[in-house]
Amino acid sequence: MSSIYSEIILDYYRNPRNKGKLDRAQIRAKDTNPLCGDVIEIQMELDGDSKVKDIRFNGMGCAISQASASMLTELVKGKSLDEARKISKEDILSLIGGQLSAVRLKCALLSLKVMKTGLYNYIGSLENAKEELSSL
Amino acid sequence: MSSIYSEIILDYYRNPRNKGKLDRAQIRAKDTNPLCGDVIEIQMELDGDSKVKDIRFNGMGCAISQASASMLTELVKGKSLDEARKISKEDILSLIGGQLSAVRLKCALLSLKVMKTGLYNYIGSLENAKEELSSL
Amino acid sequence: MQKTVQYNVEKVRQDFPILQRIINGKPFIYLDNAATAQKPRQVIETLDRFYKEYNANIHRGIYKVSEEATAAHEEARAKVARFINARSPNEIVFVRGTTEAINLVAHAWGRKNVGLGDNIMLTEMEHHSNIVPWQLLAKEKGASLKYVGITDQGILERYEFQQHLQSGAKLFAVAHSSNVLGTINPVRELIREAHKTGCCVLVDAAQSVPHMPVDVQDLDCDFLAFSGHKMCGPTGIGVLYAKGNLFDEMVPFHGGGEMISEVHPYESSWKPPPYKFEAGTTNIEGAIGLGAAIDYLSNIGLRKIRLHEREITAYAIDKLSRTKGITIYGPSDPQARGGVVSFNLGDVHPHDMATLLDEDGIAVRSGQHCAQPLHERLGIPATTRASFYLYNTEDEVDRLANSLERVRGIFKL
Amino acid sequence: MQKTVQYNVEKVRQDFPILQRIINGKPFIYLDNAATAQKPRQVIETLDRFYKEYNANIHRGIYKVSEEATAAHEEARAKVARFINARSPNEIVFVRGTTEAINLVAHAWGRKNVGLGDNIMLTEMEHHSNIVPWQLLAKEKGASLKYVGITDQGILERYEFQQHLQSGAKLFAVAHSSNVLGTINPVRELIREAHKTGCCVLVDAAQSVPHMPVDVQDLDCDFLAFSGHKMCGPTGIGVLYAKGNLFDEMVPFHGGGEMISEVHPYESSWKPPPYKFEAGTTNIEGAIGLGAAIDYLSNIGLRKIRLHEREITAYAIDKLSRTKGITIYGPSDPQARGGVVSFNLGDVHPHDMATLLDEDGIAVRSGQHCAQPLHERLGIPATTRASFYLYNTEDEVDRLANSLERVRGIFKL
Ligand SMILES: Cc1ncc(COP(=O)(O)O)c(C=O)c1O
Ligand SMILES: Cc1ncc(COP(=O)(O)O)c(C=O)c1O
């Protein structure tokens, strides 16, 4: 059986991109994966009111959660809030590659959930997005 | 299948012997069958310190419990305390006749248990008799 | 009486291996369904498959077998939610049975919401499991119990209900269907009235969910409790439903593994419901078996089951009432009752009755059926109860009636 | 290492149908026994027979099938009593599992015996199920928790234990064997010392009773708790043992049917133990299945099982410690530990480890194993745990070691 632990995943795990904190982030969110203890925090600094000027993640946990968070930050950086909002589950999974079981899916999607929680909170529509977030 | 509800059992159920109370009983005991709600109370009046001069039972419940209590009183009346103490499970069962299941056995033996509880209590050896009583 | 054409009871019977038993030389007739139901092949095989193929502890296992067990367990929760039309599987907590469900509410909701001088309203027809937890809570908190009385036919006294409501009650805990009288209480209307005064309502659905369609959104109950073993599932598994975010506001019941978010030496935090109320390893195959039972019942259809039981109950009441010296308890209208027929015959004590019927291979229950206050109200020490389910037949009722004649003969009635 | 001649592990394996499974193209290797054990044919068939032949509610049923079920249920209680050498079956209460057993004690004994300012003593290696119930109790009563620390090898700090005892403790709640470190605590001596100060002792035997002979009279513990599912029995069933008449002095836990002697509208009285603590319909087939599991384990012999596990654990520690970059936790002496080996390998997160081993058909557990305070003490976020039982082989350990080499390759360690 071929492993989902590709060279790429391991590279992102060992050499995370955009890891750290931002001093002037307008968007901040944090969550944990209660089933396995992964922690992800995401901070975003906006350009005006619509564009992600900078993004950082912080956290600890498995290679899947940390690598996918790192990959997500690269994807989001420079995008408009509207574009960031449209990033889907499938986008993240195709970046990771390989098959994930239901439990590990939670690891892979934690950062997306955190990013979207922060984003919806910022634009004031967190309540309406509950269903989307709970599907992550 | 032949029923354990013989004519004799029904006669004792409908026409109980020695049912009632005694004014001058030295021995009194009462117990219930928690599994099916039968209640039996037994009172014994002694002749001196060793002989059962009179005995009465009171109670309510199924035909088996009431008939066997009635039969027991007949058996005990006139006996010495020592003889009464020796009345066994098997003595009662042979009076009743027929096969009883574990649950119904409790009904049949309730009066024996009550009689012996009162008796052991009177002669001051209730503690030692715990095992015998719990086997009834 | 006209038969329901689509209901093939003989086909249903073939699913239940135990119905092939011979007891005392006679075919086994099981009429103790209000105590527990028999299990169809489909449920037995589901449990067998679990043990042989994917037995594992759930939730935290990162391997295939555990993921299969977890998925099956959570699918069972979703099945329960759909079965009673809950809004979300998060409104479903797995417990041991109805009794634990009610204790959970008494502890986790009651200790927070019921205080000194408050009233808890019950009815005279409640099962001990819907009385004792409230007695314990009332004693601890200095609250009072109020009982809604019943008519001699076993119908709730609506005027008393309204009076108690007006004096103020924090909670109304009521059986949907009585396990002795068969009475089906109009819980939908009672809930509506209770809610107008801000009174919370718990429905003890132990005798309704197995036998008829129950829709928690339609009823609008706050809590609903039932047991898996009375609906063709295993023992040791049951359900507590709580509406919306009621669970969120409740304190933990049992503490331990799996119900926690974080544990530190001197303080901990909890997972969101339903997990907050499922401490330790739960009855995993029990939940999966209950899911299989729900599939089984749903495939036949709860409406059809209810119709079949109503017919057989009407037939039984009609038939048994012709036995000289019999007294049958509960409402006379079969529309207003479930498949439970309690009776007494002359001076035959119910325990003797049960033994005599057992001699003919017929299993009934005798005693107070965990409803002592109800028997006190009716002024009788005990009753014999025949209770029906989807696999019982009119032929079995006939044999019960014949046995009653035999009992009359023996007792010379 | 010398083999135990009499132990035929291949024969044992044939009793467990699930061990025939193929996972991801590889034979299934089950090393998550500390979470739950697999079930032998003998237990599965006992449950099957129950459903097909004598399924009924117990205790009050006056008919053959119910009497058979009642007898089997009470025989299971007697088997449990003999298995742990209790004085009487009345010292055995059936519960859902270890977690419920401990909650029962916290509620029914704790709320009566623990008060403001009292101390409850635990250890740093406890499972959440032996921490959270005491936190809840301590918070309610204004009592304090005291933790006995451990050495880096995972051995209890005896001096700290004695100090806490001297400051006065009402209860000492301690794991017989740790589910993470494998440490077997010297509970017999600890109990002796605790009793000298009047301190009551609860032994969490979830990880000992399934794996070694345990004798409650020899230990002289006041309470002992364990789970059926970890010893080849079903989930949803477990045991709380209490010494002598301790149960008599305790208040009820759950209220409801079957635990009562009499119920009146405003007050009730209780049955004697053990029934007082078994409210409502219990997990009947669960208890009977646990009885079958006890028969199965006893037939093989707990001494032999313990010996087999000690050998395989010694072999595993020896073998795995040759993997470069591995850290193994717990005592180094295999005599002092059960069949649990927790480890970390380089910077491989345990969750990734579990997924990678699953690719090779190997089931292990990863995370904190419901022992977060212990992981905080060890200063590590998580561990991977391989845990053994009577059916595991040295060949399986070899395959685990090979897989670890594969993981090292992938992670370029
Ligand atoms: C030491 C210990 N205590 C308690 C428990 C809890 O057992 P259960 O989940 O069966 O209630 C476990 C099992 O996970 C354990 O290993
Ligand atoms: C109306 C009612 N409530 C509660 C119960 C208790 O259910 P369980 O024993 O499954 O907890 C029963 C079953 O006996 C019942 O009939």
Tab-separated table of N, CA and C in Angstrom, chain A residues 20-113:
chain	number	residue	atom	x	y	z
A	20	GLY	N	4.258	31.083	12.528
A	20	GLY	CA	4.601	32.173	13.435
A	20	GLY	C	3.404	33.033	13.750
A	21	LYS	N	3.670	34.298	14.109
A	21	LYS	CA	2.580	35.176	14.530
A	21	LYS	C	2.661	36.502	13.781
A	22	LEU	N	1.559	37.218	13.784
A	22	LEU	CA	1.530	38.542	13.176
A	22	LEU	C	1.148	39.564	14.241
A	23	ASP	N	1.809	40.719	14.210
A	23	ASP	CA	1.496	41.715	15.236
A	23	ASP	C	0.180	42.424	14.969
A	24	ARG	N	-0.087	42.639	13.648
A	24	ARG	CA	-1.249	43.478	13.364
A	24	ARG	C	-2.352	42.733	12.611
A	25	ALA	N	-2.595	41.511	13.057
A	25	ALA	CA	-3.628	40.712	12.394
A	25	ALA	C	-5.017	41.197	12.767
A	26	GLN	N	-5.870	41.337	11.771
A	26	GLN	CA	-7.275	41.673	12.075
A	26	GLN	C	-8.096	40.406	12.324
A	27	ILE	N	-7.615	39.307	11.729
A	27	ILE	CA	-8.359	38.056	11.881
A	27	ILE	C	-7.514	37.054	12.666
A	28	ARG	N	-8.091	36.508	13.726
A	28	ARG	CA	-7.411	35.503	14.532
A	28	ARG	C	-8.404	34.405	14.893
A	29	ALA	N	-7.962	33.189	14.787
A	29	ALA	CA	-8.833	32.087	15.236
A	29	ALA	C	-7.959	30.896	15.627
A	30	LYS	N	-8.518	30.061	16.477
A	30	LYS	CA	-7.755	28.929	17.000
A	30	LYS	C	-8.733	27.794	17.271
A	31	ASP	N	-8.298	26.588	17.018
A	31	ASP	CA	-9.152	25.450	17.359
A	31	ASP	C	-8.284	24.211	17.570
A	32	THR	N	-8.894	23.223	18.184
A	32	THR	CA	-8.173	21.970	18.395
A	32	THR	C	-9.001	20.839	17.809
A	33	ASN	N	-8.339	19.760	17.559
A	33	ASN	CA	-9.009	18.547	17.117
A	33	ASN	C	-9.173	17.679	18.359
A	34	PRO	N	-10.370	17.685	18.930
A	34	PRO	CA	-10.509	17.032	20.242
A	34	PRO	C	-10.185	15.546	20.189
A	35	LEU	N	-10.309	14.944	19.012
A	35	LEU	CA	-10.076	13.502	18.936
A	35	LEU	C	-8.598	13.157	18.976
A	36	CYS	N	-7.714	14.070	18.515
A	36	CYS	CA	-6.309	13.664	18.589
A	36	CYS	C	-5.367	14.747	19.057
A	37	GLY	N	-5.930	15.881	19.499
A	37	GLY	CA	-5.084	16.842	20.179
A	37	GLY	C	-4.325	17.825	19.290
A	38	ASP	N	-4.556	17.789	17.965
A	38	ASP	CA	-3.913	18.797	17.121
A	38	ASP	C	-4.417	20.187	17.500
A	39	VAL	N	-3.513	21.181	17.434
A	39	VAL	CA	-3.883	22.566	17.719
A	39	VAL	C	-3.447	23.426	16.536
A	40	ILE	N	-4.327	24.271	16.040
A	40	ILE	CA	-3.966	25.201	14.962
A	40	ILE	C	-4.505	26.590	15.295
A	41	GLU	N	-3.600	27.574	15.153
A	41	GLU	CA	-4.033	28.964	15.293
A	41	GLU	C	-3.694	29.667	13.985
A	42	ILE	N	-4.588	30.509	13.515
A	42	ILE	CA	-4.313	31.220	12.260
A	42	ILE	C	-4.542	32.713	12.456
A	43	GLN	N	-3.615	33.518	11.919
A	43	GLN	CA	-3.745	34.961	12.006
A	43	GLN	C	-3.628	35.532	10.588
A	44	MET	N	-4.475	36.507	10.271
A	44	MET	CA	-4.409	37.111	8.947
A	44	MET	C	-4.396	38.629	9.057
A	45	GLU	N	-3.511	39.247	8.275
A	45	GLU	CA	-3.459	40.706	8.220
A	45	GLU	C	-4.043	41.116	6.868
A	46	LEU	N	-4.969	42.067	6.890
A	46	LEU	CA	-5.666	42.424	5.656
A	46	LEU	C	-5.082	43.677	5.022
A	47	ASP	N	-5.285	43.719	3.716
A	47	ASP	CA	-4.925	44.887	2.922
A	47	ASP	C	-6.237	45.597	2.665
A	48	GLY	N	-6.468	46.741	3.319
A	48	GLY	CA	-7.792	47.340	3.237
A	48	GLY	C	-8.776	46.397	3.890
A	49	ASP	N	-9.862	46.138	3.213
A	49	ASP	CA	-10.869	45.294	3.857
A	49	ASP	C	-11.135	44.016	3.073
A	50	SER	N	-10.329	43.750	2.077
A	50	SER	CA	-10.749	42.683	1.193
A	50	SER	C	-9.645	41.692	0.824
A	51	LYS	N	-8.411	41.975	1.116
A	51	LYS	CA	-7.347	41.112	0.615
A	51	LYS	C	-6.451	40.620	1.753
A	52	VAL	N	-6.017	39.384	1.662
A	52	VAL	CA	-5.143	38.839	2.692
A	52	VAL	C	-3.698	39.228	2.390
A	53	LYS	N	-3.230	40.213	3.123
A	53	LYS	CA	-1.876	40.714	2.893
A	53	LYS	C	-0.857	39.708	3.419
A	54	ASP	N	-1.134	39.202	4.624
A	54	ASP	CA	-0.202	38.215	5.197
A	54	ASP	C	-0.980	37.218	6.051
A	55	ILE	N	-0.406	36.056	6.209
A	55	ILE	CA	-1.067	35.008	6.992
A	55	ILE	C	-0.011	34.159	7.677
A	56	ARG	N	-0.276	33.780	8.909
A	56	ARG	CA	0.643	32.890	9.651
A	56	ARG	C	-0.171	31.825	10.378
A	57	PHE	N	0.451	30.676	10.550
A	57	PHE	CA	-0.200	29.672	11.410
A	57	PHE	C	0.754	29.284	12.514
A	58	ASN	N	0.188	28.780	13.573
A	58	ASN	CA	0.965	28.267	14.690
A	58	ASN	C	0.267	27.022	15.177
A	59	GLY	N	1.023	26.113	15.722
A	59	GLY	CA	0.321	24.926	16.214
A	59	GLY	C	1.230	23.763	16.497
A	60	MET	N	0.617	22.674	16.892
A	60	MET	CA	1.365	21.446	17.075
A	60	MET	C	0.439	20.280	16.765
A	61	GLY	N	1.055	19.172	16.437
A	61	GLY	CA	0.236	18.012	16.105
A	61	GLY	C	0.916	17.166	15.063
A	62	CYS	N	0.099	16.377	14.374
A	62	CYS	CA	0.636	15.398	13.437
A	62	CYS	C	1.100	16.065	12.136
A	63	ALA	N	1.824	15.305	11.344
A	63	ALA	CA	2.358	15.808	10.084
A	63	ALA	C	1.231	16.276	9.169
A	64	ILE	N	0.140	15.534	9.157
A	64	ILE	CA	-0.983	15.889	8.276
A	64	ILE	C	-1.565	17.253	8.640
A	65	SER	N	-1.786	17.487	9.914
A	65	SER	CA	-2.399	18.756	10.315
A	65	SER	C	-1.440	19.922	10.100
A	66	GLN	N	-0.180	19.704	10.413
A	66	GLN	CA	0.786	20.802	10.313
A	66	GLN	C	1.127	21.102	8.859
A	67	ALA	N	1.308	20.064	8.056
A	67	ALA	CA	1.633	20.280	6.648
A	67	ALA	C	0.458	20.927	5.926
A	68	SER	N	-0.755	20.468	6.214
A	68	SER	CA	-1.888	21.045	5.493
A	68	SER	C	-2.122	22.487	5.903
A	69	ALA	N	-1.853	22.823	7.157
A	69	ALA	CA	-1.976	24.215	7.597
A	69	ALA	C	-0.976	25.079	6.836
A	70	SER	N	0.226	24.565	6.714
A	70	SER	CA	1.275	25.298	6.020
A	70	SER	C	0.898	25.512	4.554
A	71	MET	N	0.379	24.467	3.938
A	71	MET	CA	-0.050	24.567	2.548
A	71	MET	C	-1.200	25.549	2.383
A	72	LEU	N	-2.114	25.545	3.346
A	72	LEU	CA	-3.260	26.444	3.270
A	72	LEU	C	-2.810	27.899	3.275
A	73	THR	N	-1.846	28.198	4.148
A	73	THR	CA	-1.399	29.599	4.234
A	73	THR	C	-0.855	30.069	2.881
A	74	GLU	N	-0.140	29.203	2.203
A	74	GLU	CA	0.381	29.579	0.877
A	74	GLU	C	-0.743	29.849	-0.112
A	75	LEU	N	-1.782	29.044	0.011
A	75	LEU	CA	-2.916	29.164	-0.907
A	75	LEU	C	-3.677	30.467	-0.666
A	76	VAL	N	-3.798	30.833	0.609
A	76	VAL	CA	-4.645	31.984	0.977
A	76	VAL	C	-3.939	33.315	0.723
A	77	LYS	N	-2.665	33.326	0.940
A	77	LYS	CA	-1.904	34.584	0.880
A	77	LYS	C	-2.117	35.299	-0.449
A	78	GLY	N	-2.522	36.547	-0.383
A	78	GLY	CA	-2.722	37.351	-1.581
A	78	GLY	C	-4.133	37.273	-2.138
A	79	LYS	N	-4.900	36.338	-1.642
A	79	LYS	CA	-6.268	36.177	-2.147
A	79	LYS	C	-7.199	37.200	-1.491
A	80	SER	N	-8.334	37.475	-2.171
A	80	SER	CA	-9.374	38.302	-1.554
A	80	SER	C	-10.123	37.443	-0.531
A	81	LEU	N	-10.815	38.147	0.386
A	81	LEU	CA	-11.571	37.403	1.391
A	81	LEU	C	-12.598	36.502	0.713
A	82	ASP	N	-13.151	36.998	-0.386
A	82	ASP	CA	-14.157	36.234	-1.094
A	82	ASP	C	-13.574	34.954	-1.695
A	83	GLU	N	-12.375	35.104	-2.252
A	83	GLU	CA	-11.709	33.920	-2.806
A	83	GLU	C	-11.342	32.934	-1.693
A	84	ALA	N	-10.850	33.469	-0.580
A	84	ALA	CA	-10.446	32.614	0.545
A	84	ALA	C	-11.645	31.830	1.051
A	85	ARG	N	-12.800	32.495	1.044
A	85	ARG	CA	-14.008	31.874	1.537
A	85	ARG	C	-14.395	30.668	0.687
A	86	LYS	N	-14.025	30.724	-0.572
A	86	LYS	CA	-14.450	29.665	-1.490
A	86	LYS	C	-13.528	28.453	-1.509
A	87	ILE	N	-12.431	28.546	-0.771
A	87	ILE	CA	-11.521	27.380	-0.739
A	87	ILE	C	-12.273	26.202	-0.131
A	88	SER	N	-12.214	25.082	-0.809
A	88	SER	CA	-13.029	23.941	-0.379
A	88	SER	C	-12.161	22.840	0.209
A	89	LYS	N	-12.838	21.968	0.908
A	89	LYS	CA	-12.312	20.691	1.377
A	89	LYS	C	-11.460	20.011	0.301
A	90	GLU	N	-12.048	19.927	-0.896
A	90	GLU	CA	-11.398	19.222	-1.988
A	90	GLU	C	-10.087	19.902	-2.370
A	91	ASP	N	-10.056	21.253	-2.329
A	91	ASP	CA	-8.824	21.970	-2.650
A	91	ASP	C	-7.691	21.503	-1.743
A	92	ILE	N	-7.995	21.396	-0.440
A	92	ILE	CA	-6.970	20.993	0.526
A	92	ILE	C	-6.549	19.538	0.271
A	93	LEU	N	-7.533	18.695	0.036
A	93	LEU	CA	-7.216	17.281	-0.127
A	93	LEU	C	-6.390	17.043	-1.381
A	94	SER	N	-6.619	17.833	-2.424
A	94	SER	CA	-5.824	17.590	-3.630
A	94	SER	C	-4.393	18.080	-3.409
A	95	LEU	N	-4.216	19.092	-2.555
A	95	LEU	CA	-2.849	19.524	-2.223
A	95	LEU	C	-2.111	18.415	-1.461
A	96	ILE	N	-2.828	17.768	-0.558
A	96	ILE	CA	-2.205	16.718	0.252
A	96	ILE	C	-1.947	15.470	-0.573
A	97	GLY	N	-2.930	15.117	-1.383
A	97	GLY	CA	-2.799	13.900	-2.194
A	97	GLY	C	-3.030	12.677	-1.340
A	98	GLY	N	-3.464	11.582	-1.938
A	98	GLY	CA	-3.641	10.332	-1.187
A	98	GLY	C	-4.974	10.242	-0.469
A	99	GLN	N	-5.268	9.049	-0.003
A	99	GLN	CA	-6.534	8.756	0.664
A	99	GLN	C	-6.402	8.953	2.159
A	100	LEU	N	-7.383	9.607	2.753
A	100	LEU	CA	-7.370	9.767	4.204
A	100	LEU	C	-8.624	9.141	4.808
A	101	SER	N	-8.476	8.503	5.941
A	101	SER	CA	-9.639	7.954	6.635
A	101	SER	C	-10.387	9.092	7.323
A	102	ALA	N	-11.599	8.792	7.760
A	102	ALA	CA	-12.451	9.820	8.375
A	102	ALA	C	-11.748	10.542	9.518
A	103	VAL	N	-11.051	9.786	10.348
A	103	VAL	CA	-10.385	10.395	11.507
A	103	VAL	C	-9.283	11.354	11.052
A	104	ARG	N	-8.482	10.893	10.107
A	104	ARG	CA	-7.357	11.736	9.657
A	104	ARG	C	-7.825	12.912	8.821
A	105	LEU	N	-8.994	12.800	8.192
A	105	LEU	CA	-9.573	13.921	7.466
A	105	LEU	C	-9.709	15.126	8.386
A	106	LYS	N	-10.108	14.871	9.632
A	106	LYS	CA	-10.245	15.944	10.627
A	106	LYS	C	-8.916	16.674	10.812
A	107	CYS	N	-7.808	15.900	10.782
A	107	CYS	CA	-6.486	16.514	10.931
A	107	CYS	C	-6.209	17.414	9.745
A	108	ALA	N	-6.528	16.899	8.558
A	108	ALA	CA	-6.197	17.619	7.326
A	108	ALA	C	-7.005	18.896	7.187
A	109	LEU	N	-8.226	18.896	7.706
A	109	LEU	CA	-9.135	20.021	7.471
A	109	LEU	C	-9.211	21.002	8.634
A	110	LEU	N	-8.471	20.705	9.720
A	110	LEU	CA	-8.544	21.580	10.892
A	110	LEU	C	-8.176	23.024	10.548
A	111	SER	N	-7.084	23.206	9.787
A	111	SER	CA	-6.641	24.574	9.490
A	111	SER	C	-7.669	25.304	8.633
A	112	LEU	N	-8.297	24.587	7.698
A	112	LEU	CA	-9.330	25.217	6.870
A	112	LEU	C	-10.492	25.685	7.744
A	113	LYS	N	-10.840	24.847	8.692
A	113	LYS	CA	-11.931	25.183	9.601
A	113	LYS	C	-11.578	26.423	10.424
